[in-house]
Amino acid sequence: ALQDPVSERLNGRVKIYLDHHYLLCKQPLKLVPLKQVCDGQLDCLQGEDEANCPQWVPAGPPAGARVSKDRSILQVLNSNTGAWSCVCHDHFSAALARAACQQMGYRSLSPVQEPLVPTRAAKPIPFPSSSRKCLSGLVVSLFSQCPLAGCGQSVRTPRVLGGSPAAIEAWPWQVSLQYRKEHICGGSIIGPGWVLTAAHCFNWRVKAGSELLSGAATFAVEKVFLAEVTPASPKDNDIALVKLRSPVHYSDSTKPICLPYFDEELVPGTPLWVIGWGYTEEHGKLSERLQQAEVQLVDELSCNLAAYHGDVTDRMLCAGLPQGGVDTCQGDSGGPLLYSGGHWQVVGIVSWGQGCGTPSTPGVYTSVRAYLDWIYAVRRVSPSCPRAEAAPFGSAGSLKDTAIRHMALAAL
Ligand SMILES: [Ca+2]
């Protein structure tokens, strides 16, 4: 039947209201309040309300390989002794490189096979005692291996102090996490199939839905992985990994960011960068253009003394400026705190803080370095094989609404 415009508008409003408060189970038709979505209880007969929910992954044991900030030298764990040692280049092979990369959750070596890079040891390096002598005295550097090559690189554009519009080519790993085409959080591409963001971006419990939205620069979410939260420190573990349905293809405006080195201790006062589409003032609105600002690392003790009364743990970082005025704010959540140490690294994830840019209340960030083993564990649990896994989603009752949009034009 034809509808008059008024009742059409009214229907539209009813639909929006229902969409924001209820999930519709398909067979039999039933409305389920959104707070019962992903609560562990089956409310839809077909289980749509509990399908595609975020998956909790514990950190598990440390990965058996890691890369040092000192020339990206590979270290491997001796599981018998618990000791870490470098690897002699004499006996190294592509198979061993592949095994090391897999320990860190990389599916394979980069498609462009570069020769293994030997690095001369500056000081005596402990080699596994069982191995033969290391005649060359060369150890293995892994930076050009794994699909690490090319991370943290961006075109040089002016980066201005104090908050200013930014070009996406300057920050090509930055993405917008969107729900029903509305910006929810920022995030960082850390590999072709993975986006790093904050767990609190998923507090609304809506499932990672499942359908490709239109537009070349939008990526469907396949699954969301969260670290387990302990009641003792509820603000800890504000980290999430979003697995994309299909891999991101790299270009000048789309590149991955490097993870930090396990042994990179940044000193207070180190200049860091924050970027995002978040509010530019405390009770403002989302920014049309990507914003960038330089801040400084604030040590944990003064951060707690200044404002947070011990809520800041050693798995968090604080950053801000003593005079205030530059900070992350609502809408920046999940985005990166960046350190430029040769190549750009995501050292933090925008997490929480009091106010925005208030003097003496720095922003608080999840320390990515504290979660390297968790990131490796998630990537090992769920290796990216996009084409093989594409089938079972998008069926009954998925919400189809969560997507990662790469903001190629740096505008919402
Ligand atoms: Ca439920």
Coordinates of C-alpha atoms and ligand atoms in Angstrom, one line a residue:
A1 CA 0.0 0.0 0.0
L2 CA 1.1 3.6 -0.7
Q3 CA 2.1 5.5 2.4
D4 CA 1.7 9.2 3.0
P5 CA 5.0 11.0 3.8
V6 CA 4.0 11.6 7.4
S7 CA 3.5 8.0 8.3
E8 CA 6.6 7.1 6.3
R9 CA 8.7 9.5 8.4
L10 CA 7.1 8.2 11.6
N11 CA 7.9 4.6 10.5
G12 CA 11.5 5.8 10.0
R13 CA 11.6 7.1 13.5
V14 CA 10.2 3.9 15.0
K15 CA 12.7 1.9 13.0
I16 CA 15.6 4.0 14.3
Y17 CA 14.3 3.8 17.8
L18 CA 14.0 0.0 17.6
D19 CA 17.5 -0.3 15.9
H20 CA 19.1 1.5 18.8
H21 CA 17.4 -0.4 21.6
Y22 CA 16.5 -3.8 20.2
L23 CA 17.8 -6.7 18.1
L24 CA 15.2 -8.4 16.0
C25 CA 15.4 -12.2 16.1
K26 CA 14.3 -13.5 12.7
Q27 CA 12.8 -16.9 13.4
P28 CA 10.5 -16.7 15.2
L29 CA 10.3 -12.9 15.1
K30 CA 11.1 -11.4 18.5
L31 CA 12.6 -8.2 19.9
V32 CA 15.5 -8.6 22.3
P33 CA 16.9 -5.6 24.2
L34 CA 20.4 -4.7 23.1
K35 CA 21.7 -5.3 26.6
Q36 CA 20.9 -9.0 26.1
V37 CA 23.1 -9.1 23.0
C38 CA 26.4 -10.9 23.8
D39 CA 25.5 -11.5 27.4
G40 CA 26.1 -15.2 27.2
Q41 CA 22.4 -16.2 27.4
L42 CA 20.6 -17.4 24.3
D43 CA 17.6 -15.1 23.7
C44 CA 16.9 -15.7 20.0
L45 CA 15.9 -19.2 19.2
Q46 CA 18.5 -19.3 16.4
G47 CA 21.1 -17.7 18.6
E48 CA 21.6 -14.6 16.5
D49 CA 22.0 -12.5 19.7
E50 CA 25.1 -14.5 20.7
A51 CA 26.7 -15.0 17.3
N52 CA 29.8 -13.0 16.2
C53 CA 30.3 -11.6 19.7
P54 CA 33.7 -10.3 20.8
Q55 CA 36.0 -13.1 21.8
W56 CA 38.0 -12.9 25.1
V57 CA 41.6 -14.0 24.7
P58 CA 43.9 -14.4 27.7
A59 CA 47.6 -13.3 27.3
G60 CA 48.9 -16.9 27.6
P61 CA 52.6 -17.7 27.7
P62 CA 55.1 -15.3 26.0
A63 CA 55.8 -15.8 22.4
G64 CA 59.1 -17.7 21.6
A65 CA 60.6 -14.9 19.6
R66 CA 61.0 -11.1 20.0
V67 CA 62.7 -8.3 18.3
S68 CA 65.0 -5.9 20.1
K69 CA 65.1 -2.1 19.5
D70 CA 68.9 -2.6 19.0
R71 CA 69.0 -2.9 15.2
S72 CA 65.9 -5.2 15.3
I73 CA 68.0 -8.1 16.4
L74 CA 66.0 -11.3 16.7
Q75 CA 65.9 -13.1 20.1
V76 CA 64.5 -16.6 20.7
L77 CA 63.4 -18.2 23.9
N78 CA 65.0 -21.4 25.1
S79 CA 62.0 -23.1 26.6
N80 CA 64.1 -25.3 28.8
T81 CA 66.1 -22.6 30.5
G82 CA 63.7 -19.7 30.0
A83 CA 66.7 -17.6 28.7
W84 CA 66.5 -15.3 25.7
S85 CA 69.4 -15.4 23.2
C86 CA 70.3 -14.0 19.8
V87 CA 70.5 -16.2 16.7
C88 CA 73.8 -16.7 14.9
H89 CA 73.5 -15.8 11.2
D90 CA 75.7 -18.8 10.2
H91 CA 73.0 -21.4 10.8
F92 CA 70.0 -19.3 10.0
S93 CA 67.5 -20.2 7.3
A94 CA 64.3 -19.0 5.8
A95 CA 62.5 -21.8 7.6
L96 CA 63.8 -20.5 11.0
A97 CA 62.8 -17.0 10.0
R98 CA 59.3 -18.2 9.2
A99 CA 59.0 -20.0 12.5
A100 CA 60.1 -16.8 14.4
C101 CA 57.6 -14.7 12.5
Q102 CA 54.8 -17.2 13.2
Q103 CA 55.6 -17.0 16.9
M104 CA 54.8 -13.3 16.7
G105 CA 51.6 -14.0 14.9
Y106 CA 52.7 -13.2 11.4
R107 CA 51.2 -15.7 8.9
S108 CA 54.2 -15.8 6.7
L109 CA 57.2 -13.9 5.5
S110 CA 56.6 -10.8 3.4
P111 CA 55.8 -11.6 -0.2
V112 CA 58.9 -9.7 -1.3
Q113 CA 61.6 -12.1 0.0
E114 CA 64.5 -10.0 1.1
P115 CA 67.8 -11.6 2.1
L116 CA 68.1 -12.1 5.8
V117 CA 70.0 -9.2 7.2
P118 CA 73.0 -10.0 9.2
T119 CA 74.0 -7.5 11.8
R120 CA 77.5 -7.6 13.4
A121 CA 77.2 -8.0 17.1
A122 CA 78.5 -4.9 18.9
K123 CA 79.2 -6.8 22.1
P124 CA 79.5 -10.5 22.9
I125 CA 76.1 -12.0 22.2
P126 CA 74.8 -15.0 24.1
F127 CA 74.1 -17.8 21.7
P128 CA 72.2 -21.0 22.6
S129 CA 74.8 -23.1 24.3
S130 CA 73.9 -26.2 22.4
S131 CA 74.6 -24.6 19.0
R132 CA 77.8 -24.6 17.1
K133 CA 80.2 -21.7 17.4
C134 CA 79.2 -18.6 15.6
L135 CA 82.2 -18.1 13.3
S136 CA 80.9 -15.0 11.5
G137 CA 80.0 -13.2 14.7
L138 CA 76.9 -12.0 13.0
V139 CA 73.4 -12.1 14.5
V140 CA 70.1 -12.0 12.7
S141 CA 68.1 -8.8 12.3
L142 CA 64.5 -9.3 11.5
F143 CA 63.1 -5.9 10.6
S144 CA 63.0 -6.6 6.8
Q145 CA 61.5 -10.0 7.5
C146 CA 57.9 -11.0 8.5
P147 CA 55.4 -8.6 6.9
L148 CA 57.1 -6.0 9.1
A149 CA 58.8 -4.4 6.1
G150 CA 57.4 -0.9 5.4
C151 CA 55.6 -0.4 8.6
G152 CA 55.6 3.0 10.3
Q153 CA 56.5 4.9 7.1
S154 CA 54.6 8.0 5.9
V155 CA 55.2 10.8 3.6
R156 CA 56.9 13.8 5.2
T157 CA 54.4 16.5 5.7
P158 CA 54.6 19.4 8.1
R159 CA 53.6 18.4 11.6
V160 CA 52.6 21.4 13.5
L161 CA 52.6 21.8 17.3
G162 CA 49.4 22.5 19.2
G163 CA 46.7 20.7 17.2
S164 CA 46.2 21.2 13.6
P165 CA 44.5 19.5 10.6
A166 CA 46.4 16.6 9.2
A167 CA 46.7 14.7 5.9
I168 CA 46.0 11.0 5.9
E169 CA 49.2 10.4 4.0
A170 CA 51.1 11.6 7.1
W171 CA 49.3 9.0 9.2
P172 CA 48.3 6.3 6.8
W173 CA 47.5 3.7 9.5
Q174 CA 44.7 5.8 11.0
V175 CA 41.2 4.4 10.6
S176 CA 37.7 5.2 11.8
L177 CA 35.7 2.5 13.5
Q178 CA 32.1 3.1 12.5
Y179 CA 28.8 1.7 13.7
R180 CA 25.9 2.4 11.3
K181 CA 28.2 4.8 9.5
E182 CA 28.7 6.8 12.6
H183 CA 32.2 7.4 13.9
I184 CA 32.7 5.5 17.2
C185 CA 36.5 5.3 17.7
G186 CA 39.9 5.6 16.0
G187 CA 42.2 2.7 15.3
S188 CA 45.5 1.8 13.7
I189 CA 46.2 -0.7 10.9
I190 CA 49.0 -3.1 12.3
G191 CA 48.8 -5.6 9.4
P192 CA 46.8 -6.3 6.3
G193 CA 44.0 -7.9 8.3
W194 CA 44.2 -6.3 11.7
V195 CA 43.3 -3.0 13.4
L196 CA 44.4 -2.1 16.9
T197 CA 41.9 -0.1 19.0
A198 CA 40.5 0.2 22.6
A199 CA 38.2 -2.4 24.2
H200 CA 35.9 0.3 25.6
C201 CA 34.9 1.1 22.0
F202 CA 32.9 -2.1 22.2
N203 CA 31.2 -1.4 25.6
W204 CA 27.9 -1.0 24.0
R205 CA 28.1 -4.8 23.4
V206 CA 27.0 -4.6 19.8
K207 CA 28.4 -7.5 17.9
A208 CA 31.0 -7.2 15.3
G209 CA 28.8 -7.4 12.4
S210 CA 29.3 -8.8 9.1
E211 CA 28.5 -7.2 5.8
L212 CA 30.7 -5.2 3.4
L213 CA 29.5 -1.7 3.3
S214 CA 29.8 0.1 0.0
G215 CA 32.8 2.2 -0.9
A216 CA 36.3 1.1 -1.7
A217 CA 37.8 2.3 1.6
T218 CA 35.4 0.5 4.0
F219 CA 36.3 -2.8 5.5
A220 CA 33.9 -5.2 7.1
V221 CA 34.7 -6.5 10.6
E222 CA 35.0 -10.2 10.9
K223 CA 35.7 -10.5 14.6
V224 CA 36.7 -8.5 17.7
F225 CA 39.2 -9.8 20.2
L226 CA 39.4 -8.4 23.8
A227 CA 41.8 -9.0 26.6
E228 CA 40.3 -10.4 29.8
V229 CA 39.4 -7.7 32.4
T230 CA 40.3 -8.3 36.0
P231 CA 37.9 -6.8 38.6
A232 CA 40.9 -5.5 40.6
S233 CA 41.9 -3.0 37.9
P234 CA 38.9 -2.5 35.6
K235 CA 40.7 0.2 33.6
D236 CA 43.5 -2.2 32.6
N237 CA 43.3 -4.2 29.4
D238 CA 41.7 -1.4 27.4
I239 CA 42.9 -3.0 24.2
A240 CA 41.1 -4.7 21.3
L241 CA 42.1 -6.3 18.0
V242 CA 39.7 -6.1 15.1
K243 CA 40.1 -8.7 12.5
L244 CA 39.0 -7.6 9.1
R245 CA 37.1 -9.8 6.7
S246 CA 39.4 -9.0 3.8
P247 CA 42.9 -7.6 3.8
V248 CA 43.7 -3.9 3.4
H249 CA 45.8 -3.2 0.3
Y250 CA 48.6 -0.8 1.0
S251 CA 49.0 2.5 -0.8
D252 CA 50.4 5.9 -0.1
S253 CA 47.4 6.6 2.1
T254 CA 47.1 3.1 3.6
K255 CA 50.0 1.6 5.5
P256 CA 50.6 -0.3 8.7
I257 CA 52.1 1.1 11.8
C258 CA 54.9 -0.7 13.6
L259 CA 54.4 -2.2 17.0
P260 CA 56.8 -1.0 19.7
Y261 CA 59.9 -3.0 20.6
F262 CA 59.7 -5.1 23.8
D263 CA 62.7 -3.3 25.2
E264 CA 62.0 0.3 24.2
E265 CA 61.7 2.3 27.5
L266 CA 60.7 5.8 26.6
V267 CA 61.9 8.5 29.0
P268 CA 59.5 11.1 30.4
G269 CA 59.4 14.2 28.2
T270 CA 59.8 12.1 25.0
P271 CA 57.8 13.9 22.2
L272 CA 54.8 11.8 21.0
W273 CA 52.0 12.4 18.6
V274 CA 48.2 11.9 18.9
I275 CA 45.8 11.9 16.0
G276 CA 42.0 11.6 15.6
W277 CA 38.7 13.0 14.6
G278 CA 37.7 13.5 18.3
Y279 CA 36.2 16.6 19.9
T280 CA 38.5 19.6 19.7
E281 CA 37.1 21.0 22.9
E282 CA 35.6 19.3 25.9
H283 CA 31.9 19.7 25.0
G284 CA 32.4 20.1 21.3
K285 CA 31.7 17.9 18.4
L286 CA 33.6 15.5 16.1
S287 CA 36.1 17.1 13.9
E288 CA 35.5 17.2 10.1
R289 CA 39.2 16.8 9.5
L290 CA 41.8 14.5 11.0
Q291 CA 43.7 16.4 13.7
Q292 CA 47.2 16.0 14.9
A293 CA 49.0 17.2 18.0
E294 CA 52.3 16.8 19.7
V295 CA 52.4 15.8 23.4
Q296 CA 55.0 14.5 25.8
L297 CA 55.3 11.4 27.8
V298 CA 54.5 12.0 31.5
D299 CA 55.9 9.5 34.1
E300 CA 53.5 7.2 36.0
L301 CA 54.3 8.7 39.4
S302 CA 53.6 12.3 38.5
C303 CA 50.6 11.3 36.5
N304 CA 49.1 9.6 39.5
L305 CA 50.1 12.4 41.8
A306 CA 48.7 15.1 39.5
A307 CA 45.2 13.7 39.1
Y308 CA 44.6 10.0 39.1
H309 CA 45.3 8.7 42.7
G310 CA 46.9 5.5 41.7
D311 CA 44.5 4.5 38.9
V312 CA 47.4 4.7 36.4
T313 CA 49.1 1.3 36.3
D314 CA 52.4 0.2 34.7
R315 CA 50.4 -1.1 31.8
M316 CA 49.4 2.5 30.9
L317 CA 51.2 5.5 29.6
C318 CA 50.4 9.2 30.4
A319 CA 50.9 12.0 27.9
G320 CA 50.1 15.6 27.7
L321 CA 51.6 19.1 28.0
P322 CA 52.3 20.7 31.4
Q323 CA 50.3 23.8 30.4
G324 CA 47.4 21.6 29.1
G325 CA 45.5 22.6 26.0
V326 CA 46.6 19.7 23.9
D327 CA 45.0 16.3 24.6
T328 CA 42.9 13.6 23.2
C329 CA 39.1 13.8 23.7
Q330 CA 35.9 12.0 23.0
G331 CA 36.0 10.3 19.6
D332 CA 39.7 9.9 19.7
S333 CA 39.4 6.7 21.8
G334 CA 41.2 3.7 20.3
G335 CA 43.5 5.8 18.2
P336 CA 47.3 5.7 18.5
L337 CA 49.8 7.4 20.6
L338 CA 52.8 7.6 18.3
Y339 CA 56.5 7.6 18.8
S340 CA 59.0 8.3 16.0
G341 CA 62.0 6.3 16.6
G342 CA 63.5 5.8 13.1
H343 CA 60.1 4.5 12.0
W344 CA 56.7 5.3 13.6
Q345 CA 55.5 3.0 16.3
V346 CA 52.1 2.8 18.1
V347 CA 53.2 2.9 21.7
G348 CA 49.8 3.7 23.2
I349 CA 46.1 3.5 22.6
V350 CA 43.8 6.4 23.6
S351 CA 42.0 5.1 26.6
W352 CA 40.8 7.5 29.3
G353 CA 41.5 10.7 31.2
Q354 CA 39.8 13.5 33.1
G355 CA 38.5 16.3 30.9
C356 CA 40.2 17.1 27.7
G357 CA 43.4 19.3 27.7
T358 CA 42.9 20.4 31.3
P359 CA 46.3 21.5 32.8
S360 CA 47.9 18.8 35.0
T361 CA 45.5 16.1 33.9
P362 CA 47.3 14.2 31.1
G363 CA 45.6 11.7 28.9
V364 CA 45.9 8.1 29.8
Y365 CA 46.8 5.5 27.1
T366 CA 47.0 1.7 27.1
S367 CA 50.7 0.8 26.9
V368 CA 51.0 -1.4 23.7
R369 CA 54.4 -2.7 24.9
A370 CA 52.7 -4.4 27.9
Y371 CA 50.4 -6.3 25.5
L372 CA 52.8 -7.5 22.8
D373 CA 52.4 -11.1 23.9
W374 CA 48.6 -10.7 23.9
I375 CA 48.7 -9.3 20.4
Y376 CA 50.9 -12.1 19.2
A377 CA 48.6 -14.7 20.9
V378 CA 45.5 -13.3 19.2
R379 CA 47.2 -13.3 15.8
R380 CA 48.3 -16.9 16.4
V381 CA 44.8 -18.0 17.5
S382 CA 43.2 -16.4 14.5
P383 CA 45.6 -16.3 11.6
S384 CA 44.5 -14.1 8.7
C385 CA 43.3 -16.3 5.8
P386 CA 40.6 -14.0 4.4
R387 CA 39.4 -15.9 1.4
A388 CA 39.0 -19.3 3.0
E389 CA 37.0 -17.9 6.0
A390 CA 34.7 -15.6 4.2
A391 CA 31.7 -17.9 4.1
P392 CA 29.6 -18.3 7.3
F393 CA 28.9 -14.8 8.3
G394 CA 26.2 -12.4 7.2
S395 CA 23.5 -15.0 7.7
A396 CA 20.7 -14.9 10.3
G397 CA 20.4 -11.7 12.1
S398 CA 23.9 -10.3 12.1
L399 CA 23.9 -6.6 12.8
K400 CA 25.8 -5.8 9.6
D401 CA 26.8 -2.4 10.8
T402 CA 30.3 -2.3 12.2
A403 CA 32.9 -1.3 9.7
I404 CA 36.3 0.1 9.6
R405 CA 36.6 3.0 7.3
H406 CA 39.9 4.2 6.1
M407 CA 39.6 7.9 5.9
A408 CA 41.3 8.5 2.6
L409 CA 40.1 12.1 2.4
A410 CA 40.8 12.7 6.1
A411 CA 37.3 13.9 6.6
L412 CA 34.2 12.3 8.1
Ligands
CA1 CA 21.7 -13.0 24.9

